[in-house]
């Protein structure tokens, strides 16, 4: 490949930031200085060797963004040279993620979540206050859901420099808090106390998935092992890969990311795939508005997830795993990173785990602000250093996945279930919940609710029971609407409170459990405003690859604006019919799940809740 | 004494030996619009449709490029599938029951055309225009198109938050045309983001990688690195991106200027196939002439040497044939 580079050269600091990830360049091929004496005329490190590192593109961009607060063109040019990636493609990748900036900006950025959960808790007020003040060396930006809905309104603060800082903060009562947090030299330590605030059930008897959260130190392998940790992996190694898959199949476990695909069948397909190597990926790019369960699992019980992914690797004969954590989860990434290192040091990752001859290791990757990268094939592209655009399916990841190889990709919560299944047996696990939905399930309860947070209940309880557990609506107000399953889910009315929270139960009322979001809106909510934000979210987060989603999400948002302002084109009925057609085309013709579900919540609100009352005919 | 034994070679073959027979491609049974048929298993649905004369519209598909299935206009309905499938890239599978003209298919195709027609300038895309008529698309349903942005505004957009629209206009990609070199212009107000130019510039033809898709969502665009002008980029002016562009967003500067002046008239143009005079490769050139002057050069997609792709000399180096200026001494 003959690549032409810019003449813009990186300065010493920029090269240093890049080299901090890639190490110093070893040859002229990779941006170093040509030494004809040692290199001769053949490249010692060129061509394929350099190009095979393209998957380090995102980590390198993170390093540069973290050092300078933006991506200087000279640094991008140097990255192109080091990784032998054409400059136009590096630019294409860098401009894909909203946590990267291509223009010079202050080192500090306050990312203010103005998404639905924070919106009803005063995010707009925070934004307008921030508009009025200036914090030296800081700027602020609106952000899509930061996954801190139980602590709404929330912000994330990033500060570039030699030791870049990135931390979340919430709930924010006053802007002065943000300013103080931004200027403090060390972030607030997040201990068991803060976990217990987010998990109201913490420490209760009878919990399974979240039994350790808020009770056992999350950053301590010994504490994890003392609490029964890694017993499941040991047992799995005795059972053999087929035995593990048999138990997972028997458990009837289905994926907890939203699509509900049977996990055992996925594993079986990869285990049987002839192509090598196999990969296992943990999808921790949780970005569905209203969802924060994976974040709390990673922050509160990181070893549990790592044990799960290790068992998945053993069952599917994978030697390498990737843990892809969304860019807005600094604490989760830090805990998972530390846990991987600790497990490696203890011989629980690496060569010869538990002396069984089984070898497996995990690489941690951080997203950089793109909801679409939660789509499994987009996530693969993101890891590979390409734009996070979904691939067409088939072929499915179990046949052609990461780096084109058979890949198991599971959600964090799904993997957290694995040690349970191995420990208690697939059949016993299947006995929990209902016949159609087995096991315990995590729900992210937020919005107008007394005790927002993460709740674990067995499948089969009703929505009303869950809301009661969380203390009901504050002030004794009535419920206007409930968002089930996140922005890609459905709005239902208070008449549906007795729906059993199972896959089959929600399907029966035309809704979905999705990622386990239960967001409650009381009767004071401006539903039209919420819908507009949902529409804006999908427009912002569409990757732009396929026409139905790229333009459909824009047209959907414009149409909502027309309905709200009353300046419709044609009659209101025409507009509602057009909204349906836009939704149908996105659902039928989009490449991936984002476009296919981008109209769900909005259409369901119109069919169930009359969110934007019209003239005399109503909706 | 017996006769000596002479080795007699076999007679010279009158023609070169035949290549070993290729294995017969495995056939699969499928149904298209109720018509059962057998097709090779390596075929895509599009190939199967075209083999029986079912005209499936395409915009981002081209025979000489890898299908990217992004325009979604070729979608078809497969019985039992939750969503529609892109015919251009989806391989046939045994037992597939395919509908190419169902109500769902027609709706999706119509909406894709309306989405494009309401956001992109399709004035130089006759193919798309004819599809619009066929599927009864009405881009005006989305309101008056938004005015053009100033030069560079779209190129500077960052992903993430945008200003909420008031719904009075339909958002568009309209922007001024980019004229930064003597050979071709880039009019991204006409770009439907089919990825063809990126593919032709990349590993499907030229391996130059001067352009890529940048930005995200509705703000996604074709861009050089840091949006530098073409002369500062890696572009080698092979013009293969022009050759594959389905909407005239990429255009010979000569054509662009004639269109601006109102002198471009395809009814007065002739196409003449010839062989490129420059090197020994022997690329087929199609010279488009108007009033006996070459106005554009293409290459036939089915030419075995070029597959439709050329280099800067064949594509743009034709002025010597019509430069009538007196040589200077």
PDB file of N, CA and C in Angstrom, chain A residues 422-482:
ATOM      1  N   UNK A 422     -23.308 -22.067  36.095  1.00  0.00           N
ATOM      2  CA  UNK A 422     -22.362 -23.162  36.297  1.00  0.00           C
ATOM      3  C   UNK A 422     -22.421 -23.640  37.747  1.00  0.00           C
ATOM      4  N   UNK A 423     -22.519 -22.671  38.667  1.00  0.00           N
ATOM      5  CA  UNK A 423     -22.496 -23.037  40.083  1.00  0.00           C
ATOM      6  C   UNK A 423     -23.731 -23.851  40.474  1.00  0.00           C
ATOM      7  N   UNK A 424     -24.899 -23.404  40.039  1.00  0.00           N
ATOM      8  CA  UNK A 424     -26.099 -24.094  40.523  1.00  0.00           C
ATOM      9  C   UNK A 424     -26.657 -25.082  39.521  1.00  0.00           C
ATOM     10  N   UNK A 425     -26.124 -25.117  38.315  1.00  0.00           N
ATOM     11  CA  UNK A 425     -26.613 -26.054  37.304  1.00  0.00           C
ATOM     12  C   UNK A 425     -27.670 -25.412  36.438  1.00  0.00           C
ATOM     13  N   UNK A 426     -27.636 -25.746  35.152  1.00  0.00           N
ATOM     14  CA  UNK A 426     -28.542 -25.133  34.191  1.00  0.00           C
ATOM     15  C   UNK A 426     -30.000 -25.389  34.514  1.00  0.00           C
ATOM     16  N   UNK A 427     -30.320 -26.614  34.937  1.00  0.00           N
ATOM     17  CA  UNK A 427     -31.721 -26.956  35.180  1.00  0.00           C
ATOM     18  C   UNK A 427     -32.272 -26.162  36.360  1.00  0.00           C
ATOM     19  N   UNK A 428     -31.463 -26.044  37.423  1.00  0.00           N
ATOM     20  CA  UNK A 428     -31.915 -25.299  38.590  1.00  0.00           C
ATOM     21  C   UNK A 428     -32.133 -23.837  38.232  1.00  0.00           C
ATOM     22  N   UNK A 429     -31.206 -23.292  37.410  1.00  0.00           N
ATOM     23  CA  UNK A 429     -31.319 -21.897  36.990  1.00  0.00           C
ATOM     24  C   UNK A 429     -32.609 -21.708  36.194  1.00  0.00           C
ATOM     25  N   UNK A 430     -32.886 -22.674  35.309  1.00  0.00           N
ATOM     26  CA  UNK A 430     -34.077 -22.561  34.468  1.00  0.00           C
ATOM     27  C   UNK A 430     -35.351 -22.590  35.305  1.00  0.00           C
ATOM     28  N   UNK A 431     -35.252 -23.116  36.537  1.00  0.00           N
ATOM     29  CA  UNK A 431     -36.417 -23.162  37.408  1.00  0.00           C
ATOM     30  C   UNK A 431     -36.812 -21.800  37.959  1.00  0.00           C
ATOM     31  N   UNK A 432     -35.866 -20.839  37.893  1.00  0.00           N
ATOM     32  CA  UNK A 432     -36.167 -19.488  38.363  1.00  0.00           C
ATOM     33  C   UNK A 432     -36.886 -18.741  37.251  1.00  0.00           C
ATOM     34  N   UNK A 433     -37.849 -17.926  37.579  1.00  0.00           N
ATOM     35  CA  UNK A 433     -38.561 -17.157  36.572  1.00  0.00           C
ATOM     36  C   UNK A 433     -39.714 -17.944  35.992  1.00  0.00           C
ATOM     37  N   UNK A 434     -40.013 -17.688  34.727  1.00  0.00           N
ATOM     38  CA  UNK A 434     -41.128 -18.369  34.080  1.00  0.00           C
ATOM     39  C   UNK A 434     -40.596 -19.356  33.057  1.00  0.00           C
ATOM     40  N   UNK A 435     -41.498 -20.109  32.441  1.00  0.00           N
ATOM     41  CA  UNK A 435     -41.032 -21.103  31.474  1.00  0.00           C
ATOM     42  C   UNK A 435     -40.451 -20.428  30.236  1.00  0.00           C
ATOM     43  N   UNK A 436     -40.957 -19.261  29.888  1.00  0.00           N
ATOM     44  CA  UNK A 436     -40.461 -18.573  28.689  1.00  0.00           C
ATOM     45  C   UNK A 436     -39.274 -17.672  28.962  1.00  0.00           C
ATOM     46  N   UNK A 437     -39.101 -17.253  30.207  1.00  0.00           N
ATOM     47  CA  UNK A 437     -38.010 -16.343  30.562  1.00  0.00           C
ATOM     48  C   UNK A 437     -37.399 -16.841  31.854  1.00  0.00           C
ATOM     49  N   UNK A 438     -36.191 -17.407  31.751  1.00  0.00           N
ATOM     50  CA  UNK A 438     -35.629 -18.012  32.953  1.00  0.00           C
ATOM     51  C   UNK A 438     -34.610 -17.106  33.601  1.00  0.00           C
ATOM     52  N   UNK A 439     -34.520 -17.239  34.925  1.00  0.00           N
ATOM     53  CA  UNK A 439     -33.454 -16.589  35.657  1.00  0.00           C
ATOM     54  C   UNK A 439     -33.858 -15.296  36.327  1.00  0.00           C
ATOM     55  N   UNK A 440     -32.888 -14.696  37.039  1.00  0.00           N
ATOM     56  CA  UNK A 440     -33.116 -13.374  37.606  1.00  0.00           C
ATOM     57  C   UNK A 440     -32.906 -12.319  36.522  1.00  0.00           C
ATOM     58  N   UNK A 441     -33.491 -11.158  36.709  1.00  0.00           N
ATOM     59  CA  UNK A 441     -33.338 -10.099  35.706  1.00  0.00           C
ATOM     60  C   UNK A 441     -33.100  -8.773  36.394  1.00  0.00           C
ATOM     61  N   UNK A 442     -32.232  -7.974  35.795  1.00  0.00           N
ATOM     62  CA  UNK A 442     -31.957  -6.654  36.336  1.00  0.00           C
ATOM     63  C   UNK A 442     -32.832  -5.614  35.645  1.00  0.00           C
ATOM     64  N   UNK A 443     -33.362  -4.700  36.424  1.00  0.00           N
ATOM     65  CA  UNK A 443     -34.159  -3.611  35.860  1.00  0.00           C
ATOM     66  C   UNK A 443     -33.587  -2.276  36.302  1.00  0.00           C
ATOM     67  N   UNK A 444     -33.527  -1.357  35.355  1.00  0.00           N
ATOM     68  CA  UNK A 444     -33.007  -0.024  35.633  1.00  0.00           C
ATOM     69  C   UNK A 444     -34.202   0.896  35.817  1.00  0.00           C
ATOM     70  N   UNK A 445     -34.500   1.207  37.067  1.00  0.00           N
ATOM     71  CA  UNK A 445     -35.696   1.994  37.359  1.00  0.00           C
ATOM     72  C   UNK A 445     -35.273   3.455  37.557  1.00  0.00           C
ATOM     73  N   UNK A 446     -35.869   4.346  36.792  1.00  0.00           N
ATOM     74  CA  UNK A 446     -35.512   5.761  36.917  1.00  0.00           C
ATOM     75  C   UNK A 446     -36.706   6.616  36.542  1.00  0.00           C
ATOM     76  N   UNK A 447     -36.498   7.908  36.569  1.00  0.00           N
ATOM     77  CA  UNK A 447     -37.581   8.836  36.262  1.00  0.00           C
ATOM     78  C   UNK A 447     -38.256   9.319  37.527  1.00  0.00           C
ATOM     79  N   UNK A 448     -39.560   9.510  37.452  1.00  0.00           N
ATOM     80  CA  UNK A 448     -40.315   9.978  38.617  1.00  0.00           C
ATOM     81  C   UNK A 448     -40.606   8.803  39.535  1.00  0.00           C
ATOM     82  N   UNK A 449     -39.667   8.517  40.408  1.00  0.00           N
ATOM     83  CA  UNK A 449     -39.785   7.357  41.286  1.00  0.00           C
ATOM     84  C   UNK A 449     -39.039   7.674  42.577  1.00  0.00           C
ATOM     85  N   UNK A 450     -39.533   7.148  43.702  1.00  0.00           N
ATOM     86  CA  UNK A 450     -38.947   7.525  44.992  1.00  0.00           C
ATOM     87  C   UNK A 450     -37.510   7.004  45.140  1.00  0.00           C
ATOM     88  N   UNK A 451     -37.300   5.715  44.826  1.00  0.00           N
ATOM     89  CA  UNK A 451     -35.948   5.158  44.965  1.00  0.00           C
ATOM     90  C   UNK A 451     -35.446   4.642  43.624  1.00  0.00           C
ATOM     91  N   UNK A 452     -34.965   5.541  42.764  1.00  0.00           N
ATOM     92  CA  UNK A 452     -34.439   5.071  41.476  1.00  0.00           C
ATOM     93  C   UNK A 452     -33.210   4.201  41.714  1.00  0.00           C
ATOM     94  N   UNK A 453     -32.971   3.268  40.841  1.00  0.00           N
ATOM     95  CA  UNK A 453     -31.782   2.439  40.994  1.00  0.00           C
ATOM     96  C   UNK A 453     -31.914   1.132  40.256  1.00  0.00           C
ATOM     97  N   UNK A 454     -30.936   0.253  40.540  1.00  0.00           N
ATOM     98  CA  UNK A 454     -30.895  -1.051  39.890  1.00  0.00           C
ATOM     99  C   UNK A 454     -31.616  -2.062  40.783  1.00  0.00           C
ATOM    100  N   UNK A 455     -32.543  -2.815  40.198  1.00  0.00           N
ATOM    101  CA  UNK A 455     -33.311  -3.806  40.965  1.00  0.00           C
ATOM    102  C   UNK A 455     -33.172  -5.179  40.322  1.00  0.00           C
ATOM    103  N   UNK A 456     -33.032  -6.191  41.161  1.00  0.00           N
ATOM    104  CA  UNK A 456     -33.020  -7.566  40.653  1.00  0.00           C
ATOM    105  C   UNK A 456     -34.290  -8.265  41.104  1.00  0.00           C
ATOM    106  N   UNK A 457     -35.047  -8.791  40.157  1.00  0.00           N
ATOM    107  CA  UNK A 457     -36.211  -9.609  40.502  1.00  0.00           C
ATOM    108  C   UNK A 457     -36.240 -10.801  39.560  1.00  0.00           C
ATOM    109  N   UNK A 458     -36.806 -11.922  40.000  1.00  0.00           N
ATOM    110  CA  UNK A 458     -36.943 -13.024  39.053  1.00  0.00           C
ATOM    111  C   UNK A 458     -37.960 -12.640  37.982  1.00  0.00           C
ATOM    112  N   UNK A 459     -37.782 -13.148  36.770  1.00  0.00           N
ATOM    113  CA  UNK A 459     -38.761 -12.909  35.720  1.00  0.00           C
ATOM    114  C   UNK A 459     -40.142 -13.305  36.220  1.00  0.00           C
ATOM    115  N   UNK A 460     -41.165 -12.539  35.858  1.00  0.00           N
ATOM    116  CA  UNK A 460     -42.521 -12.953  36.178  1.00  0.00           C
ATOM    117  C   UNK A 460     -43.257 -12.001  37.108  1.00  0.00           C
ATOM    118  N   UNK A 461     -42.500 -11.187  37.869  1.00  0.00           N
ATOM    119  CA  UNK A 461     -43.169 -10.191  38.693  1.00  0.00           C
ATOM    120  C   UNK A 461     -43.805  -9.152  37.781  1.00  0.00           C
ATOM    121  N   UNK A 462     -44.794  -8.438  38.307  1.00  0.00           N
ATOM    122  CA  UNK A 462     -45.443  -7.448  37.453  1.00  0.00           C
ATOM    123  C   UNK A 462     -44.744  -6.098  37.560  1.00  0.00           C
ATOM    124  N   UNK A 463     -45.038  -5.265  36.590  1.00  0.00           N
ATOM    125  CA  UNK A 463     -44.494  -3.919  36.570  1.00  0.00           C
ATOM    126  C   UNK A 463     -44.918  -3.162  37.831  1.00  0.00           C
ATOM    127  N   UNK A 464     -46.171  -3.391  38.263  1.00  0.00           N
ATOM    128  CA  UNK A 464     -46.673  -2.702  39.457  1.00  0.00           C
ATOM    129  C   UNK A 464     -45.835  -3.067  40.676  1.00  0.00           C
ATOM    130  N   UNK A 465     -45.521  -4.368  40.815  1.00  0.00           N
ATOM    131  CA  UNK A 465     -44.711  -4.803  41.960  1.00  0.00           C
ATOM    132  C   UNK A 465     -43.354  -4.107  41.968  1.00  0.00           C
ATOM    133  N   UNK A 466     -42.747  -4.003  40.758  1.00  0.00           N
ATOM    134  CA  UNK A 466     -41.430  -3.375  40.661  1.00  0.00           C
ATOM    135  C   UNK A 466     -41.513  -1.904  41.064  1.00  0.00           C
ATOM    136  N   UNK A 467     -42.542  -1.228  40.583  1.00  0.00           N
ATOM    137  CA  UNK A 467     -42.689   0.194  40.903  1.00  0.00           C
ATOM    138  C   UNK A 467     -42.925   0.364  42.402  1.00  0.00           C
ATOM    139  N   UNK A 468     -43.692  -0.540  42.990  1.00  0.00           N
ATOM    140  CA  UNK A 468     -43.914  -0.467  44.433  1.00  0.00           C
ATOM    141  C   UNK A 468     -42.616  -0.689  45.204  1.00  0.00           C
ATOM    142  N   UNK A 469     -41.812  -1.667  44.724  1.00  0.00           N
ATOM    143  CA  UNK A 469     -40.518  -1.905  45.381  1.00  0.00           C
ATOM    144  C   UNK A 469     -39.682  -0.640  45.410  1.00  0.00           C
ATOM    145  N   UNK A 470     -39.773   0.115  44.319  1.00  0.00           N
ATOM    146  CA  UNK A 470     -38.961   1.337  44.199  1.00  0.00           C
ATOM    147  C   UNK A 470     -39.640   2.528  44.864  1.00  0.00           C
ATOM    148  N   UNK A 471     -40.716   2.270  45.592  1.00  0.00           N
ATOM    149  CA  UNK A 471     -41.305   3.337  46.395  1.00  0.00           C
ATOM    150  C   UNK A 471     -42.405   4.127  45.719  1.00  0.00           C
ATOM    151  N   UNK A 472     -42.728   3.794  44.487  1.00  0.00           N
ATOM    152  CA  UNK A 472     -43.814   4.485  43.798  1.00  0.00           C
ATOM    153  C   UNK A 472     -43.438   5.881  43.352  1.00  0.00           C
ATOM    154  N   UNK A 473     -44.426   6.582  42.845  1.00  0.00           N
ATOM    155  CA  UNK A 473     -44.192   7.925  42.312  1.00  0.00           C
ATOM    156  C   UNK A 473     -44.178   8.927  43.467  1.00  0.00           C
ATOM    157  N   UNK A 474     -43.192   9.825  43.489  1.00  0.00           N
ATOM    158  CA  UNK A 474     -43.115  10.780  44.603  1.00  0.00           C
ATOM    159  C   UNK A 474     -44.336  11.702  44.616  1.00  0.00           C
ATOM    160  N   UNK A 475     -44.705  12.104  45.806  1.00  0.00           N
ATOM    161  CA  UNK A 475     -45.793  13.049  45.952  1.00  0.00           C
ATOM    162  C   UNK A 475     -47.155  12.468  45.646  1.00  0.00           C
ATOM    163  N   UNK A 476     -47.228  11.144  45.544  1.00  0.00           N
ATOM    164  CA  UNK A 476     -48.512  10.501  45.309  1.00  0.00           C
ATOM    165  C   UNK A 476     -49.137  10.862  43.974  1.00  0.00           C
ATOM    166  N   UNK A 477     -48.303  11.320  43.026  1.00  0.00           N
ATOM    167  CA  UNK A 477     -48.849  11.708  41.719  1.00  0.00           C
ATOM    168  C   UNK A 477     -49.203  10.473  40.898  1.00  0.00           C
ATOM    169  N   UNK A 478     -50.046  10.653  39.917  1.00  0.00           N
ATOM    170  CA  UNK A 478     -50.417   9.567  39.028  1.00  0.00           C
ATOM    171  C   UNK A 478     -49.354   9.344  37.972  1.00  0.00           C
ATOM    172  N   UNK A 479     -49.393   8.178  37.339  1.00  0.00           N
ATOM    173  CA  UNK A 479     -48.424   7.868  36.296  1.00  0.00           C
ATOM    174  C   UNK A 479     -49.011   8.236  34.940  1.00  0.00           C
ATOM    175  N   UNK A 480     -48.231   8.956  34.142  1.00  0.00           N
ATOM    176  CA  UNK A 480     -48.673   9.313  32.793  1.00  0.00           C
ATOM    177  C   UNK A 480     -48.213   8.263  31.783  1.00  0.00           C
ATOM    178  N   UNK A 481     -46.973   7.831  31.927  1.00  0.00           N
ATOM    179  CA  UNK A 481     -46.426   6.888  30.953  1.00  0.00           C
ATOM    180  C   UNK A 481     -45.245   6.157  31.554  1.00  0.00           C
ATOM    181  N   UNK A 482     -44.953   4.994  30.984  1.00  0.00           N
ATOM    182  CA  UNK A 482     -43.761   4.239  31.376  1.00  0.00           C
ATOM    183  C   UNK A 482     -43.033   3.868  30.110  1.00  0.00           C
TER     184      UNK A 482
END
